[in-house]
Short mmCIF file of C-alpha atoms in Angstrom, two decimals:
data_model
loop_
_atom_site.label_atom_id
_atom_site.label_comp_id
_atom_site.label_asym_id
_atom_site.label_seq_id
_atom_site.Cartn_x
_atom_site.Cartn_y
_atom_site.Cartn_z
CA MET A 1 54.03 117.59 -17.48
CA LYS A 2 50.60 118.70 -16.24
CA VAL A 3 47.90 116.07 -16.62
CA GLY A 4 44.29 116.92 -15.82
CA PHE A 5 41.40 114.54 -15.26
CA ILE A 6 37.75 115.39 -15.77
CA GLY A 7 35.89 112.85 -13.70
CA PHE A 8 37.69 111.01 -10.94
CA GLY A 9 36.52 107.42 -10.64
CA GLU A 10 38.45 104.15 -10.58
CA VAL A 11 40.27 104.76 -13.88
CA ALA A 12 41.34 108.35 -13.14
CA SER A 13 42.49 107.63 -9.60
CA THR A 14 44.51 104.55 -10.62
CA LEU A 15 46.20 106.32 -13.52
CA SER A 16 46.78 109.48 -11.42
CA GLN A 17 48.59 107.55 -8.74
CA GLY A 18 50.90 105.93 -11.29
CA LEU A 19 51.50 109.19 -13.16
CA MET A 20 52.40 111.02 -9.93
CA GLU A 21 54.75 108.24 -8.88
CA ASN A 22 56.47 108.74 -12.22
CA GLY A 23 56.86 112.49 -11.80
CA ALA A 24 53.82 114.05 -13.46
CA ASP A 25 51.74 116.83 -11.91
CA VAL A 26 48.17 115.62 -11.78
CA TYR A 27 45.08 117.81 -11.35
CA THR A 28 41.36 117.46 -11.24
CA CYS A 29 38.33 119.54 -10.29
CA ILE A 30 35.72 118.19 -7.90
CA LEU A 31 33.22 121.01 -8.27
CA GLY A 32 29.71 119.55 -8.25
CA ARG A 33 30.94 115.93 -8.01
CA GLY A 34 29.60 113.30 -5.63
CA THR A 35 31.04 112.41 -2.20
CA ARG A 36 32.72 109.29 -3.48
CA THR A 37 34.62 111.19 -6.18
CA LYS A 38 35.67 113.87 -3.69
CA GLU A 39 37.00 111.25 -1.28
CA MET A 40 38.80 109.43 -4.06
CA ALA A 41 40.52 112.68 -5.16
CA LYS A 42 41.58 113.46 -1.57
CA LYS A 43 42.86 109.94 -0.99
CA THR A 44 44.90 109.98 -4.19
CA LYS A 45 46.37 113.38 -3.17
CA VAL A 46 45.86 114.82 -6.62
CA LYS A 47 45.99 118.66 -6.91
CA LEU A 48 42.74 120.52 -7.25
CA TYR A 49 41.61 123.43 -9.42
CA ASN A 50 38.58 125.46 -8.44
CA SER A 51 37.03 125.45 -11.90
CA TYR A 52 36.86 123.22 -14.96
CA ARG A 53 37.93 126.21 -17.02
CA MET A 54 41.21 126.47 -15.12
CA LEU A 55 41.71 122.71 -15.36
CA ALA A 56 41.19 122.91 -19.13
CA GLU A 57 43.37 125.98 -19.64
CA ARG A 58 46.32 124.73 -17.61
CA SER A 59 46.60 121.01 -18.48
CA ASP A 60 49.11 119.87 -21.09
CA ILE A 61 47.00 116.74 -21.45
CA LEU A 62 43.38 116.72 -20.30
CA ILE A 63 41.76 113.30 -19.96
CA SER A 64 37.99 112.86 -19.85
CA SER A 65 37.07 109.83 -17.80
CA VAL A 66 33.41 110.16 -16.85
CA VAL A 67 30.31 108.01 -17.18
CA PRO A 68 29.64 107.38 -20.90
CA SER A 69 26.41 109.38 -20.88
CA ASN A 70 28.34 112.52 -19.75
CA ALA A 71 31.11 112.36 -22.36
CA ILE A 72 29.56 114.91 -24.71
CA ASP A 73 28.45 117.31 -21.96
CA VAL A 74 31.87 117.67 -20.37
CA ALA A 75 33.52 118.18 -23.76
CA GLU A 76 31.02 120.92 -24.49
CA MET A 77 31.71 122.52 -21.09
CA VAL A 78 35.50 122.77 -21.55
CA GLY A 79 35.69 122.72 -25.38
CA LYS A 80 36.55 126.36 -25.84
CA TYR A 81 39.03 126.49 -22.92
CA SER A 82 41.13 123.40 -23.60
CA LYS A 83 44.65 124.60 -24.49
CA GLY A 84 46.52 121.30 -24.51
CA ILE A 85 45.58 117.87 -25.82
CA TYR A 86 42.08 116.61 -25.02
CA VAL A 87 41.73 112.84 -24.60
CA ASP A 88 38.38 111.09 -24.50
CA MET A 89 38.90 107.89 -22.51
CA ASN A 90 35.25 106.98 -22.15
CA ASN A 91 33.55 103.76 -23.11
CA VAL A 92 31.56 105.15 -26.03
CA SER A 93 30.99 104.38 -29.69
CA PRO A 94 33.16 105.87 -32.48
CA LYS A 95 30.23 108.07 -33.50
CA THR A 96 29.89 109.50 -29.98
CA VAL A 97 33.67 109.96 -29.74
CA ARG A 98 33.74 111.97 -32.95
CA LYS A 99 30.85 114.12 -31.76
CA THR A 100 32.53 114.58 -28.36
CA LEU A 101 35.92 115.49 -29.80
CA GLY A 102 34.25 117.82 -32.31
CA MET A 103 33.48 120.10 -29.32
CA ILE A 104 37.18 120.77 -28.69
CA LYS A 105 37.91 124.04 -30.46
CA ASN A 106 41.71 123.78 -30.75
CA GLY A 107 41.32 120.42 -32.52
CA LYS A 108 44.07 118.75 -30.47
CA THR A 109 42.12 115.57 -29.80
CA VAL A 110 42.73 111.91 -29.01
CA ASP A 111 40.38 108.92 -28.89
CA ALA A 112 41.67 106.56 -26.20
CA ALA A 113 40.39 103.27 -24.83
CA ILE A 114 41.47 101.01 -22.01
CA ILE A 115 41.92 97.34 -22.89
CA GLY A 116 41.70 95.05 -19.87
CA SER A 117 41.37 95.76 -16.18
CA VAL A 118 42.73 98.96 -14.65
CA LEU A 119 42.25 97.44 -11.19
CA LYS A 120 44.45 94.47 -12.02
CA ASN A 121 47.10 96.27 -14.07
CA GLY A 122 47.29 99.75 -12.54
CA ILE A 123 49.31 102.29 -14.53
CA ASN A 124 50.52 99.44 -16.80
CA VAL A 125 47.05 98.79 -18.20
CA LYS A 126 47.06 98.77 -21.98
CA VAL A 127 45.67 101.96 -23.51
CA ILE A 128 45.09 102.23 -27.25
CA ALA A 129 44.86 105.63 -28.87
CA SER A 130 43.98 107.11 -32.24
CA GLY A 131 43.55 110.61 -33.65
CA ALA A 132 45.72 113.47 -34.86
CA PHE A 133 47.40 113.95 -31.46
CA ALA A 134 47.68 110.31 -30.40
CA GLU A 135 51.48 110.33 -30.74
CA ALA A 136 51.73 113.39 -28.50
CA PHE A 137 49.46 111.74 -25.91
CA ALA A 138 51.72 108.67 -26.05
CA GLU A 139 54.46 110.77 -24.43
CA LEU A 140 52.78 109.80 -21.18
CA GLU A 141 54.69 106.55 -21.61
CA ASP A 142 57.57 108.51 -20.06
CA TYR A 143 55.35 108.77 -16.98
CA GLY A 144 54.58 105.08 -16.69
CA MET A 145 51.61 104.62 -18.98
CA ASN A 146 51.35 101.83 -21.57
CA ILE A 147 50.00 103.47 -24.74
CA THR A 148 49.78 102.03 -28.25
CA VAL A 149 48.85 104.31 -31.14
CA VAL A 150 46.50 102.38 -33.44
CA GLY A 151 45.70 105.03 -36.07
CA ASP A 152 45.35 108.72 -36.75
CA GLU A 153 41.57 109.00 -36.83
CA ASN A 154 39.20 109.60 -33.97
CA GLY A 155 36.89 106.57 -33.64
CA GLN A 156 39.47 103.88 -34.36
CA ALA A 157 40.54 103.22 -30.77
CA SER A 158 36.99 103.23 -29.42
CA GLY A 159 35.91 101.07 -32.38
CA ILE A 160 38.52 98.45 -31.54
CA LYS A 161 37.48 98.49 -27.89
CA LEU A 162 33.76 98.13 -28.63
CA LEU A 163 34.25 95.38 -31.22
CA ARG A 164 36.39 93.53 -28.72
CA SER A 165 33.56 93.97 -26.22
CA ALA A 166 31.03 92.66 -28.75
CA TYR A 167 33.07 89.47 -28.92
CA THR A 168 34.03 88.97 -25.27
CA LYS A 169 30.58 89.81 -23.89
CA GLY A 170 28.96 87.61 -26.51
CA VAL A 171 31.21 84.72 -25.51
CA SER A 172 30.23 85.19 -21.85
CA ALA A 173 26.56 85.12 -22.78
CA LEU A 174 27.01 81.99 -24.92
CA LEU A 175 28.88 80.24 -22.13
CA PHE A 176 26.33 81.19 -19.54
CA GLU A 177 23.46 79.93 -21.67
CA SER A 178 25.02 76.61 -22.64
CA ILE A 179 26.66 75.76 -19.31
CA TYR A 180 23.45 76.62 -17.45
CA HIS A 181 21.64 74.06 -19.58
CA ALA A 182 24.45 71.56 -19.13
CA TYR A 183 24.28 72.06 -15.37
CA LYS A 184 20.56 71.35 -15.42
CA MET A 185 21.32 68.13 -17.32
CA GLY A 186 24.18 67.23 -14.95
CA ILE A 187 26.82 67.36 -17.68
CA ASP A 188 28.38 70.82 -17.08
CA LYS A 189 31.89 69.51 -16.30
CA GLU A 190 31.85 67.26 -19.36
CA VAL A 191 30.71 70.03 -21.69
CA LEU A 192 33.45 72.37 -20.43
CA ASN A 193 35.92 69.54 -20.76
CA TYR A 194 35.02 68.70 -24.37
CA ILE A 195 34.97 72.33 -25.46
CA SER A 196 38.47 72.65 -23.92
CA GLU A 197 39.73 70.01 -26.33
CA THR A 198 39.58 72.52 -29.16
CA GLU A 199 39.71 75.79 -27.20
CA GLY A 200 42.85 75.17 -25.20
CA GLN A 201 43.91 74.33 -21.66
CA ASP A 202 42.80 77.52 -19.93
CA PHE A 203 39.31 77.31 -21.34
CA THR A 204 37.57 75.78 -18.33
CA ASP A 205 39.02 78.21 -15.78
CA SER A 206 38.45 81.28 -17.91
CA SER A 207 34.92 80.13 -18.72
CA ILE A 208 34.00 79.67 -15.08
CA SER A 209 35.32 83.14 -14.35
CA ARG A 210 33.32 84.54 -17.28
CA ILE A 211 30.08 82.96 -16.10
CA ILE A 212 30.56 84.39 -12.61
CA SER A 213 31.44 87.86 -13.94
CA ALA A 214 28.49 87.80 -16.33
CA ALA A 215 26.15 87.44 -13.38
CA PHE A 216 27.94 89.95 -11.17
CA HIS A 217 28.14 92.69 -13.84
CA ALA A 218 24.97 91.86 -15.79
CA GLU A 219 23.44 95.31 -15.46
CA ARG A 220 26.58 97.24 -16.45
CA ARG A 221 27.18 94.91 -19.40
CA SER A 222 23.64 95.33 -20.54
CA GLU A 223 24.25 99.10 -20.64
CA GLU A 224 27.59 98.75 -22.41
CA MET A 225 26.03 96.55 -25.06
CA ILE A 226 23.74 99.43 -26.07
CA GLU A 227 26.78 101.31 -27.45
CA VAL A 228 27.98 98.16 -29.20
CA VAL A 229 24.63 97.54 -30.87
CA GLU A 230 24.41 101.18 -31.90
CA MET A 231 27.80 100.97 -33.57
CA LEU A 232 27.25 97.64 -35.33
CA SER A 233 23.83 98.73 -36.57
CA GLU A 234 25.54 101.29 -38.81
CA LYS A 235 26.73 98.59 -41.21
CA GLN A 236 24.56 95.51 -40.64
CA ASN A 237 21.76 94.00 -38.60
CA PRO A 238 23.85 92.84 -35.61
CA ILE A 239 21.92 89.68 -34.70
CA MET A 240 24.49 88.36 -32.23
CA SER A 241 25.15 91.65 -30.45
CA LYS A 242 21.46 92.40 -30.12
CA ALA A 243 21.05 88.95 -28.56
CA THR A 244 23.99 89.63 -26.22
CA ALA A 245 22.37 92.90 -25.12
CA GLU A 246 19.06 91.13 -24.58
CA PHE A 247 20.77 88.30 -22.74
CA PHE A 248 22.39 90.65 -20.20
CA ARG A 249 19.22 92.70 -19.82
CA ASN A 250 17.31 89.50 -19.00
CA LEU A 251 20.05 88.22 -16.74
CA SER A 252 20.15 91.47 -14.76
CA LYS A 253 16.39 91.19 -14.23
CA ASN A 254 16.30 87.48 -13.38
CA ILE A 255 19.21 87.23 -11.01
CA LYS A 256 18.69 87.83 -7.33
CA ARG A 257 20.65 90.73 -5.82
CA HIS A 258 24.00 89.69 -4.42
CA GLU A 259 26.59 91.92 -2.80
CA ASN A 260 29.61 89.69 -3.24
CA ARG A 261 31.03 88.04 -6.30
CA PRO A 262 29.95 84.37 -6.21
CA ASP A 263 32.72 81.78 -5.89
CA ASN A 264 31.48 79.32 -8.48
CA TYR A 265 28.87 79.01 -11.18
CA ILE A 266 26.61 76.70 -9.23
CA GLU A 267 26.15 79.56 -6.76
CA VAL A 268 25.38 81.81 -9.73
CA PHE A 269 22.81 79.43 -11.21
CA ASN A 270 21.12 79.15 -7.82
CA LEU A 271 20.64 82.95 -7.84
CA LEU A 272 18.51 82.73 -10.97
CA SER A 273 14.80 83.09 -10.38
CA GLU A 274 12.87 80.30 -12.05
CA ASP A 275 9.60 81.16 -13.71
CA MET B 1 33.86 41.42 -34.27
CA LYS B 2 31.11 42.22 -36.79
CA VAL B 3 30.36 45.91 -37.08
CA GLY B 4 27.44 47.08 -39.22
CA PHE B 5 26.76 50.58 -40.50
CA ILE B 6 23.34 51.92 -41.44
CA GLY B 7 24.07 54.84 -43.73
CA PHE B 8 27.43 55.07 -45.42
CA GLY B 9 28.62 58.65 -45.71
CA GLU B 10 31.87 60.31 -44.68
CA VAL B 11 31.73 59.17 -41.04
CA ALA B 12 30.84 55.52 -41.76
CA SER B 13 33.41 55.14 -44.55
CA THR B 14 36.22 56.68 -42.51
CA LEU B 15 35.49 54.60 -39.42
CA SER B 16 35.00 51.44 -41.53
CA GLN B 17 38.36 51.75 -43.13
CA GLY B 18 40.08 52.12 -39.75
CA LEU B 19 38.08 49.29 -38.18
CA MET B 20 38.94 46.93 -41.06
CA GLU B 21 42.62 47.84 -40.87
CA ASN B 22 42.43 46.85 -37.20
CA GLY B 23 40.85 43.46 -37.92
CA ALA B 24 37.10 44.03 -37.64
CA ASP B 25 34.56 42.69 -40.15
CA VAL B 26 32.56 45.63 -41.42
CA TYR B 27 29.20 45.42 -43.17
CA THR B 28 26.61 47.73 -44.58
CA CYS B 29 23.54 47.56 -46.79
CA ILE B 30 23.17 49.85 -49.78
CA LEU B 31 19.62 48.93 -50.67
CA GLY B 32 17.77 52.07 -51.77
CA ARG B 33 20.76 54.36 -51.12
CA GLY B 34 22.04 57.05 -53.51
CA THR B 35 24.83 56.64 -56.07
CA ARG B 36 27.36 58.45 -53.91
CA THR B 37 26.77 56.11 -50.95
CA LYS B 38 27.02 53.04 -53.19
CA GLU B 39 30.31 54.23 -54.64
CA MET B 40 31.65 55.06 -51.20
CA ALA B 41 30.79 51.54 -49.97
CA LYS B 42 32.48 49.93 -52.98
CA LYS B 43 35.56 52.10 -52.66
CA THR B 44 35.93 51.28 -48.95
CA LYS B 45 35.55 47.53 -49.79
CA VAL B 46 33.13 47.00 -46.94
CA LYS B 47 31.06 43.77 -47.05
CA LEU B 48 27.44 44.02 -48.15
CA TYR B 49 24.24 42.44 -46.87
CA ASN B 50 21.18 42.31 -49.11
CA SER B 51 18.76 43.54 -46.45
CA TYR B 52 18.72 45.80 -43.42
CA ARG B 53 17.16 42.93 -41.49
CA MET B 54 20.20 40.73 -42.11
CA LEU B 55 22.51 43.62 -41.26
CA ALA B 56 20.66 44.15 -37.99
CA GLU B 57 20.45 40.47 -37.08
CA ARG B 58 24.10 39.67 -37.75
CA SER B 59 25.99 42.69 -36.42
CA ASP B 60 27.57 42.56 -32.96
CA ILE B 61 27.55 46.35 -33.03
CA LEU B 62 25.23 48.22 -35.38
CA ILE B 63 25.98 51.91 -35.89
CA SER B 64 23.42 54.33 -37.28
CA SER B 65 25.12 57.14 -39.15
CA VAL B 66 22.51 58.75 -41.38
CA VAL B 67 21.21 62.27 -41.95
CA PRO B 68 19.71 63.56 -38.67
CA SER B 69 16.18 63.65 -40.08
CA ASN B 70 16.35 59.89 -40.80
CA ALA B 71 17.59 58.77 -37.37
CA ILE B 72 14.17 57.74 -36.05
CA ASP B 73 13.02 56.07 -39.28
CA VAL B 74 16.00 53.74 -39.57
CA ALA B 75 15.74 52.78 -35.89
CA GLU B 76 12.10 51.93 -36.45
CA MET B 77 12.98 49.86 -39.52
CA VAL B 78 15.54 47.64 -37.77
CA GLY B 79 14.34 47.99 -34.15
CA LYS B 80 12.83 44.54 -33.83
CA TYR B 81 15.69 42.76 -35.66
CA SER B 82 18.71 44.25 -33.92
CA LYS B 83 20.40 41.44 -31.99
CA GLY B 84 23.61 43.17 -30.88
CA ILE B 85 24.26 46.66 -29.62
CA TYR B 86 22.60 49.53 -31.46
CA VAL B 87 24.54 52.80 -31.54
CA ASP B 88 22.98 56.08 -32.62
CA MET B 89 25.85 58.24 -33.91
CA ASN B 90 23.69 60.95 -35.44
CA ASN B 91 23.81 64.65 -34.80
CA VAL B 92 20.49 64.90 -32.98
CA SER B 93 19.14 66.24 -29.70
CA PRO B 94 18.96 64.12 -26.52
CA LYS B 95 15.18 64.00 -26.88
CA THR B 96 15.42 62.63 -30.43
CA VAL B 97 18.12 60.16 -29.35
CA ARG B 98 15.91 58.80 -26.58
CA LYS B 99 13.01 58.46 -28.99
CA THR B 100 15.26 56.79 -31.57
CA LEU B 101 16.80 54.33 -29.13
CA GLY B 102 13.38 53.57 -27.68
CA MET B 103 12.63 51.79 -30.99
CA ILE B 104 15.29 49.15 -30.31
CA LYS B 105 13.43 46.20 -28.81
CA ASN B 106 16.35 44.40 -27.14
CA GLY B 107 17.24 47.60 -25.25
CA LYS B 108 20.97 47.26 -25.97
CA THR B 109 21.46 50.88 -26.91
CA VAL B 110 24.19 53.50 -27.00
CA ASP B 111 24.08 57.25 -27.59
CA ALA B 112 27.31 58.24 -29.35
CA ALA B 113 28.62 61.52 -30.69
CA ILE B 114 31.70 62.48 -32.65
CA ILE B 115 33.71 65.39 -31.24
CA GLY B 116 35.88 67.09 -33.84
CA SER B 117 36.60 66.31 -37.46
CA VAL B 118 36.46 62.73 -38.76
CA LEU B 119 38.16 63.90 -41.97
CA LYS B 120 41.15 65.25 -40.06
CA ASN B 121 41.43 62.52 -37.42
CA GLY B 122 40.23 59.36 -39.16
CA ILE B 123 39.68 56.35 -36.88
CA ASN B 124 41.30 58.32 -34.01
CA VAL B 125 38.52 60.89 -33.91
CA LYS B 126 37.16 61.30 -30.41
CA VAL B 127 33.82 59.57 -29.86
CA ILE B 128 31.87 60.07 -26.64
CA ALA B 129 29.26 57.54 -25.62
CA SER B 130 26.57 57.17 -22.99
CA GLY B 131 23.84 54.65 -22.26
CA ALA B 132 23.48 51.23 -20.68
CA PHE B 133 25.72 49.52 -23.27
CA ALA B 134 28.30 52.28 -23.74
CA GLU B 135 31.04 50.22 -22.04
CA ALA B 136 30.38 47.30 -24.39
CA PHE B 137 30.50 49.63 -27.41
CA ALA B 138 33.82 50.97 -26.10
CA GLU B 139 35.35 47.56 -26.86
CA LEU B 140 35.79 48.93 -30.37
CA GLU B 141 38.85 50.64 -28.90
CA ASP B 142 40.53 47.27 -29.52
CA TYR B 143 39.83 47.92 -33.22
CA GLY B 144 41.33 51.38 -33.33
CA MET B 145 38.51 53.64 -32.22
CA ASN B 146 38.90 56.36 -29.58
CA ILE B 147 35.83 56.09 -27.34
CA THR B 148 35.16 57.78 -24.00
CA VAL B 149 32.18 56.70 -21.92
CA VAL B 150 30.61 59.82 -20.40
CA GLY B 151 27.61 58.36 -18.59
CA ASP B 152 25.08 55.55 -18.52
CA GLU B 153 22.05 57.41 -19.81
CA ASN B 154 20.95 57.90 -23.39
CA GLY B 155 20.99 61.61 -24.18
CA GLN B 156 24.13 62.53 -22.27
CA ALA B 157 26.61 62.11 -25.14
CA SER B 158 24.39 63.90 -27.66
CA GLY B 159 23.68 66.60 -25.06
CA ILE B 160 27.40 67.26 -24.60
CA LYS B 161 27.89 67.39 -28.35
CA LEU B 162 25.01 69.80 -28.96
CA LEU B 163 25.94 72.10 -26.08
CA ARG B 164 29.48 72.18 -27.41
CA SER B 165 27.98 73.09 -30.79
CA ALA B 166 25.89 75.84 -29.22
CA TYR B 167 29.10 77.38 -27.96
CA THR B 168 31.43 76.88 -30.93
CA LYS B 169 28.87 77.89 -33.57
CA GLY B 170 27.89 80.91 -31.48
CA VAL B 171 31.53 81.96 -31.27
CA SER B 172 31.85 81.68 -35.05
CA ALA B 173 28.79 83.85 -35.51
CA LEU B 174 30.06 86.45 -33.01
CA LEU B 175 33.44 86.56 -34.73
CA PHE B 176 31.93 86.87 -38.15
CA GLU B 177 29.69 89.73 -37.09
CA SER B 178 32.32 91.74 -35.24
CA ILE B 179 35.23 91.17 -37.64
CA TYR B 180 33.01 91.99 -40.62
CA HIS B 181 32.26 95.34 -39.01
CA ALA B 182 35.92 95.85 -38.13
CA TYR B 183 36.88 95.10 -41.74
CA LYS B 184 34.44 97.72 -42.97
CA MET B 185 36.09 100.18 -40.56
CA GLY B 186 39.60 99.11 -41.63
CA ILE B 187 40.54 97.87 -38.16
CA ASP B 188 40.04 94.08 -38.53
CA LYS B 189 43.68 93.17 -37.85
CA GLU B 190 43.78 95.41 -34.77
CA VAL B 191 40.56 93.99 -33.33
CA LEU B 192 41.80 90.41 -33.76
CA ASN B 193 45.10 91.45 -32.25
CA TYR B 194 43.58 93.05 -29.15
CA ILE B 195 41.17 90.18 -28.57
CA SER B 196 44.19 87.84 -28.74
CA GLU B 197 45.71 89.62 -25.76
CA THR B 198 43.20 87.93 -23.48
CA GLU B 199 42.22 84.92 -25.62
CA GLY B 200 45.66 83.50 -26.26
CA GLN B 201 48.20 83.20 -29.06
CA ASP B 202 46.24 80.97 -31.43
CA PHE B 203 43.21 83.22 -31.37
CA THR B 204 43.82 85.09 -34.62
CA ASP B 205 44.51 81.99 -36.72
CA SER B 206 41.64 79.99 -35.30
CA SER B 207 39.30 82.97 -35.70
CA ILE B 208 40.17 83.43 -39.34
CA SER B 209 39.54 79.76 -39.92
CA ARG B 210 36.19 80.01 -38.10
CA ILE B 211 35.03 82.96 -40.18
CA ILE B 212 35.88 81.12 -43.40
CA SER B 213 34.16 77.91 -42.23
CA ALA B 214 31.11 79.85 -41.10
CA ALA B 215 30.59 81.10 -44.64
CA PHE B 216 31.38 77.77 -46.31
CA HIS B 217 29.07 75.71 -44.09
CA ALA B 218 26.41 78.34 -43.33
CA GLU B 219 23.49 76.28 -44.57
CA ARG B 220 24.45 73.08 -42.73
CA ARG B 221 25.12 75.01 -39.52
CA SER B 222 21.79 76.74 -39.79
CA GLU B 223 20.16 73.27 -39.90
CA GLU B 224 22.24 71.93 -37.03
CA MET B 225 21.31 74.93 -34.89
CA ILE B 226 17.65 73.92 -35.11
CA GLU B 227 18.41 70.85 -32.95
CA VAL B 228 20.42 73.00 -30.53
CA VAL B 229 17.62 75.53 -30.12
CA GLU B 230 15.07 72.74 -29.67
CA MET B 231 17.14 71.24 -26.87
CA LEU B 232 17.92 74.50 -25.05
CA SER B 233 14.30 75.61 -25.27
CA GLU B 234 13.38 72.81 -22.88
CA LYS B 235 14.91 74.65 -19.91
CA GLN B 236 15.15 78.35 -20.87
CA ASN B 237 14.59 80.89 -23.62
CA PRO B 238 17.89 80.38 -25.48
CA ILE B 239 18.49 83.94 -26.67
CA MET B 240 22.05 83.37 -27.87
CA SER B 241 21.38 80.07 -29.64
CA LYS B 242 18.32 81.43 -31.38
CA ALA B 243 20.45 84.34 -32.58
CA THR B 244 23.14 81.91 -33.77
CA ALA B 245 20.52 79.95 -35.73
CA GLU B 246 19.18 83.18 -37.23
CA PHE B 247 22.69 84.38 -38.00
CA PHE B 248 23.54 81.26 -40.02
CA ARG B 249 20.16 81.25 -41.76
CA ASN B 250 20.76 84.86 -42.85
CA LEU B 251 24.35 84.16 -43.81
CA SER B 252 23.36 81.19 -45.97
CA LYS B 253 20.87 83.42 -47.79
CA ASN B 254 23.14 86.45 -48.19
CA ILE B 255 26.34 84.80 -49.29
CA LYS B 256 26.94 84.17 -52.99
CA ARG B 257 27.38 80.54 -54.01
CA HIS B 258 30.97 79.41 -53.96
CA GLU B 259 32.30 75.96 -54.79
CA ASN B 260 35.63 76.19 -53.01
CA ARG B 261 36.49 77.13 -49.49
CA PRO B 262 37.73 80.74 -49.53
CA ASP B 263 41.36 81.34 -48.55
CA ASN B 264 40.84 84.36 -46.32
CA TYR B 265 38.06 86.34 -44.73
CA ILE B 266 38.31 89.27 -47.10
CA GLU B 267 37.30 86.87 -49.87
CA VAL B 268 34.40 85.77 -47.65
CA PHE B 269 33.23 89.31 -46.94
CA ASN B 270 33.33 90.08 -50.66
CA LEU B 271 30.89 87.22 -51.24
CA LEU B 272 28.26 88.92 -49.09
CA SER B 273 25.49 90.60 -51.00
CA GLU B 274 24.97 94.14 -49.83
CA ASP B 275 21.45 95.42 -49.58
#
């Protein structure tokens, strides 16, 4: 089994390592990529092709894992060369996925999305997939991956992922806003405690972790929320998701730069600039 | 122990019944109240005083449980007569609670808030209390109530309750918005399922119940969110809570009238008017 990756960041390198350990041949192409990507590819000891055309022609399964804004461009670049199955694994909206996969001339396409943390779970991270060739892509389970087929249309997997994001990012924003106020009133522990009564035992710990992550990843979340709002706007005026996007945009502006993940939310709140 | 209630709705009648069963003398005054309140008082077999002055003068503990917009007025009415402990159990902001309790001349005041459903839990419903006389109010535990003292300042208990509301109502709005979109895409079950992976086993059931409740109580929630936004606005621009308030205001306008609580969220979504 020859698996090719276009783009070689955290996701591609983690999956590559697992796939190779399970007997797959893994390739990428680092032509025109940044230093960090090149180093990551060398470190992972993945095989290299000298052109994207070769990568596309010779992969049984070709996985696109680039920054969301490049998803369409790379599909356009390799669209007429891709001989195997083309998998878009980028964090984009169903509309963008359909446009992206529309560039693949042989029509063997899959919409795939990662649910959860690839850093924490490695090759076992849950991947959901939809589209005409999702079942064929799921054969990578024989090489260690954890793939669930959720439908046969492109856009379903990315839709599930983005709607899940709309919820989880919104919850983080809600928590941040209310616990920040509670902290200012000196009742943060009590508020967490009384919400736990209905939300379950783990609520306090997971909430603290969400508040810290919200601050640490505010800028990236603010960007991701743009795709969510775009998607939800197709069928309604997404009041909550627009607010979530605005919340993270504001937070990324108002929080002082910090290199390391804070240890607790008091540290986070102290990083906020007061007007 | 003589316990008096000003206002005699669902909360007062439920607590009265439990208090009487546990040996307390319970009084109210129905002067100038609506038919429903009068019937409720008769049905509960609570004792009646002919004036609010008598009620205030003779109660060891006097509990105000009226509509939020009347909280200040009733405190003003009985403020100079209240001889025992005056408890504000209304769903109002800390600022309003402090103003309300400031009307009580003897200064024996308590800020109390109900956490959870009085209908489901009866006399055992969790009540949190703060203020100088919260410990004295907590003696009603001997008469069946479930009271936790959370601080010695007025405003703390109502603050905890409202911040909890900011979170739980926001979550309902987020769920409604994202699952509505998922339903339109035909992936509602999958989205709930994949959110459950991180949110825990009960997530799907509790989410369905939240979506249904959101629709059934949209108007009341929209009113309650006004107090939440007012409170949060004191220390920040509450983007998420403002959105939650707007969400419920919109929902209450766009949902067709329905007498009974819907059984499932598909029924709810079908009640939405499409523009």
